[in-house]
Short mmCIF file of C-alpha atoms in Angstrom, two decimals:
data_model
loop_
_atom_site.label_atom_id
_atom_site.label_comp_id
_atom_site.label_asym_id
_atom_site.label_seq_id
_atom_site.Cartn_x
_atom_site.Cartn_y
_atom_site.Cartn_z
CA MET A 1 103.79 103.03 106.65
CA MET A 2 102.70 103.66 103.03
CA MET A 3 105.44 101.42 101.69
CA THR A 4 105.57 98.78 104.40
CA ASP A 5 101.88 98.24 105.23
CA PRO A 6 99.43 99.52 102.58
CA PRO A 7 96.45 97.56 104.02
CA GLY A 8 97.14 98.98 107.46
CA LEU A 9 97.46 102.49 106.06
CA PHE A 10 94.12 102.43 104.27
CA SER A 11 92.42 100.78 107.23
CA ARG A 12 93.69 103.58 109.45
CA LEU A 13 92.57 106.21 106.93
CA HIS A 14 89.09 104.72 106.87
CA GLY A 15 88.76 105.51 110.56
CA LEU A 16 89.24 109.24 109.89
CA ASP A 17 86.17 111.36 109.15
CA TRP A 18 87.79 113.26 106.31
CA TYR A 19 88.48 109.99 104.47
CA GLY A 20 86.28 107.15 105.74
CA GLY A 21 83.50 109.57 106.62
CA MET A 22 83.68 111.07 103.13
CA LEU A 23 83.27 107.60 101.60
CA ARG A 24 80.30 106.81 103.84
CA ARG A 25 78.59 110.10 102.98
CA TRP A 26 79.21 109.40 99.29
CA THR A 27 77.49 106.02 99.41
CA GLU A 28 74.67 107.24 101.65
CA GLY A 29 73.99 110.00 99.12
CA LEU A 30 73.47 107.39 96.40
CA GLY A 31 70.41 106.05 98.20
CA LEU A 32 71.64 102.46 98.25
CA ARG A 33 69.19 99.90 99.60
CA PRO A 34 69.53 96.57 101.42
CA GLU A 35 69.83 93.54 99.13
CA GLN A 36 71.23 95.59 96.25
CA ARG A 37 74.20 93.97 94.52
CA VAL A 38 77.17 96.31 94.88
CA LEU A 39 80.63 96.03 93.34
CA GLU A 40 83.45 98.09 94.83
CA LEU A 41 86.44 98.30 92.51
CA GLY A 42 89.81 99.15 94.02
CA CYS A 43 88.45 98.05 97.40
CA GLY A 44 91.86 97.93 99.11
CA PRO A 45 91.56 96.29 102.55
CA GLY A 46 87.78 96.18 102.19
CA CYS A 47 86.69 98.74 104.80
CA LEU A 48 83.98 100.38 102.69
CA SER A 49 82.78 97.03 101.32
CA ARG A 50 82.32 95.73 104.85
CA ASP A 51 80.48 98.90 105.87
CA LEU A 52 78.06 98.46 102.96
CA ALA A 53 77.54 94.77 103.72
CA ALA A 54 76.74 95.70 107.33
CA ARG A 55 73.98 97.93 105.91
CA GLY A 56 72.44 94.90 104.22
CA MET A 57 73.84 95.10 100.71
CA ARG A 58 75.29 92.13 98.83
CA VAL A 59 78.80 93.39 98.25
CA THR A 60 81.76 92.19 96.23
CA GLY A 61 85.09 93.96 96.62
CA MET A 62 87.76 93.64 93.93
CA ASP A 63 91.35 94.87 93.91
CA CYS A 64 94.39 94.19 91.74
CA SER A 65 96.51 93.59 94.86
CA SER A 66 96.43 90.06 96.25
CA ARG A 67 97.85 91.45 99.51
CA MET A 68 94.91 93.83 99.88
CA ILE A 69 92.42 91.07 99.12
CA ARG A 70 94.00 88.70 101.64
CA HIS A 71 93.70 91.42 104.28
CA ALA A 72 90.10 92.19 103.26
CA ALA A 73 89.04 88.55 103.33
CA GLY A 74 90.77 87.95 106.65
CA ALA A 75 89.03 90.91 108.27
CA ALA A 76 85.59 90.13 106.84
CA ARG A 77 82.98 89.47 109.51
CA SER A 78 80.09 90.14 107.16
CA GLU A 79 78.57 88.95 103.92
CA ALA A 80 81.05 90.89 101.76
CA THR A 81 83.13 88.77 99.41
CA PHE A 82 86.49 89.67 97.91
CA GLN A 83 88.54 88.65 94.90
CA VAL A 84 91.60 89.72 92.95
CA ALA A 85 90.60 91.41 89.69
CA ALA A 86 91.46 94.55 87.77
CA LEU A 87 89.97 96.85 85.17
CA PRO A 88 89.52 96.80 82.25
CA LEU A 89 88.78 93.05 82.28
CA LEU A 90 86.56 91.83 85.11
CA PRO A 91 85.56 88.17 85.63
CA VAL A 92 81.90 89.16 85.80
CA ASP A 93 78.87 88.54 83.56
CA ASP A 94 77.06 91.44 81.90
CA GLY A 95 74.57 93.25 84.13
CA THR A 96 75.52 91.45 87.34
CA TYR A 97 75.40 94.43 89.72
CA ASP A 98 72.95 97.16 90.68
CA VAL A 99 75.72 99.59 91.64
CA VAL A 100 79.42 99.86 90.76
CA LEU A 101 81.66 102.08 92.90
CA ALA A 102 85.23 103.25 92.36
CA ALA A 103 87.01 105.56 94.82
CA SER A 104 90.39 107.05 93.86
CA LEU A 105 90.72 104.48 91.10
CA LEU A 106 89.87 106.01 87.72
CA ASN A 107 92.53 108.65 88.14
CA VAL A 108 95.31 106.04 88.39
CA ILE A 109 94.13 103.77 85.54
CA LYS A 110 95.83 104.25 82.19
CA ASP A 111 92.89 103.53 79.87
CA LYS A 112 90.08 105.40 81.56
CA PRO A 113 87.46 105.06 78.79
CA ALA A 114 87.99 101.29 78.70
CA ALA A 115 87.68 101.11 82.49
CA ILE A 116 84.40 103.04 82.45
CA ALA A 117 83.08 100.89 79.61
CA GLU A 118 83.80 97.77 81.67
CA MET A 119 82.14 99.25 84.75
CA THR A 120 79.10 99.96 82.58
CA ARG A 121 79.08 96.43 81.17
CA VAL A 122 78.81 94.76 84.56
CA VAL A 123 76.01 96.99 85.90
CA ARG A 124 72.38 96.25 85.00
CA SER A 125 70.25 98.52 82.85
CA GLY A 126 69.07 101.32 85.12
CA GLY A 127 71.89 100.66 87.59
CA LEU A 128 74.39 103.19 88.91
CA VAL A 129 78.09 103.74 88.29
CA SER A 130 79.74 106.22 90.65
CA ALA A 131 83.36 107.36 90.76
CA LEU A 132 85.16 109.51 93.34
CA PHE A 133 88.50 111.08 92.42
CA PRO A 134 90.77 114.10 93.01
CA VAL A 135 90.53 117.01 90.58
CA PRO A 136 92.99 119.69 89.42
CA GLY A 137 93.66 121.92 92.40
CA PHE A 138 93.42 119.04 94.85
CA GLU A 139 96.97 119.54 96.12
CA GLN A 140 96.17 123.13 97.11
CA ALA A 141 92.92 122.06 98.79
CA ALA A 142 94.74 119.25 100.61
CA ASN A 143 97.37 121.66 101.90
CA ARG A 144 94.69 124.02 103.20
CA LEU A 145 92.95 121.17 104.98
CA ALA A 146 96.22 119.76 106.33
CA ARG A 147 96.96 123.04 108.12
CA GLN A 148 93.87 122.37 110.27
CA MET A 149 95.08 118.86 111.16
CA SER A 150 97.90 117.31 113.12
CA GLY A 151 99.91 114.11 113.31
CA PHE A 152 98.94 111.24 111.03
CA SER A 153 95.98 113.09 109.50
CA ARG A 154 98.15 116.02 108.44
CA ALA A 155 100.86 113.81 106.96
CA ALA A 156 98.35 111.60 105.14
CA MET A 157 96.43 114.54 103.69
CA ARG A 158 99.61 116.20 102.42
CA GLN A 159 100.84 112.94 100.91
CA TRP A 160 97.53 112.38 99.13
CA GLY A 161 97.64 115.93 97.84
CA ARG A 162 101.08 115.36 96.34
CA SER A 163 100.28 111.99 94.79
CA GLY A 164 96.57 112.21 94.02
CA ALA A 165 96.82 112.15 90.18
CA PRO A 166 93.98 114.63 89.51
CA LEU A 167 91.35 114.04 86.85
CA ASN A 168 89.04 116.50 85.08
CA PRO A 169 85.39 115.79 85.96
CA ASP A 170 84.19 117.10 82.59
CA ALA A 171 86.31 114.44 80.88
CA VAL A 172 84.84 111.78 83.16
CA CYS A 173 81.31 112.89 82.27
CA ASP A 174 82.20 112.64 78.57
CA TRP A 175 83.55 109.11 79.06
CA PHE A 176 80.43 108.17 81.01
CA GLY A 177 78.29 109.30 78.09
CA VAL A 178 80.32 107.38 75.52
CA ALA A 179 80.02 104.24 77.67
CA GLY A 180 76.22 104.52 77.77
CA LEU A 181 75.77 106.20 81.14
CA ALA A 182 73.46 109.15 81.59
CA PRO A 183 75.22 111.51 84.03
CA LEU A 184 73.01 112.03 87.07
CA SER A 185 75.15 114.26 89.24
CA ILE A 186 78.51 115.84 89.87
CA SER A 187 79.26 116.71 93.47
CA GLY A 188 82.33 117.54 95.50
CA ALA A 189 84.08 116.96 98.80
CA LEU A 190 87.15 118.19 100.71
CA GLU A 191 86.78 121.86 99.75
CA GLY A 192 86.22 121.02 96.09
CA GLY A 193 89.39 118.97 95.77
CA ILE A 194 87.40 115.77 95.23
CA ALA A 195 84.72 115.17 92.58
CA ILE A 196 82.03 112.51 92.54
CA VAL A 197 80.47 111.65 89.18
CA THR A 198 77.46 109.35 89.12
CA GLY A 199 75.65 107.99 86.07
CA ARG A 200 72.78 105.63 85.34
CA LYS A 201 73.06 102.94 82.68
CA LEU A 202 70.69 103.61 79.81
#
């Protein structure tokens, strides 16, 4: 399924509490409000973007995959909009968004400081940038969690653990600071295998 239907895979994952529920809890913890302008980078098939739009936010989802964006746009029954775009060059004016989100994206981008600088550019002064990503030790945490699962959940968790490309949260905080973001919080999920770093633009 991973190779033949990536949009279907991520849509199915979003229906699982350990994945989609984790993303919802992440965004709820940010205190997002209706009418805020939100950019989700690496939006995939658009599941989280549509959830946020249903909560009243003005959401744009971007992904480098035209296939993902076609799926996202075709499934949209909300005010979310989608377009093909990729870090570190976004077709967006400075300070366009109130919040920029990136889940499992920074860890797979080659030039991470440039990506964070671009995320900072497109958020307004006082706005939030928040990134969710696996950390060193994620494979071990994923294997522990997988033993409590079965079927698709178990296979997906183990696969993510093997391919998650972990990233050090201390390094992310340093890059946030260089980009002009004041780190607000570092939190975790999935038994500490996932980190969430959030900063506010100075």
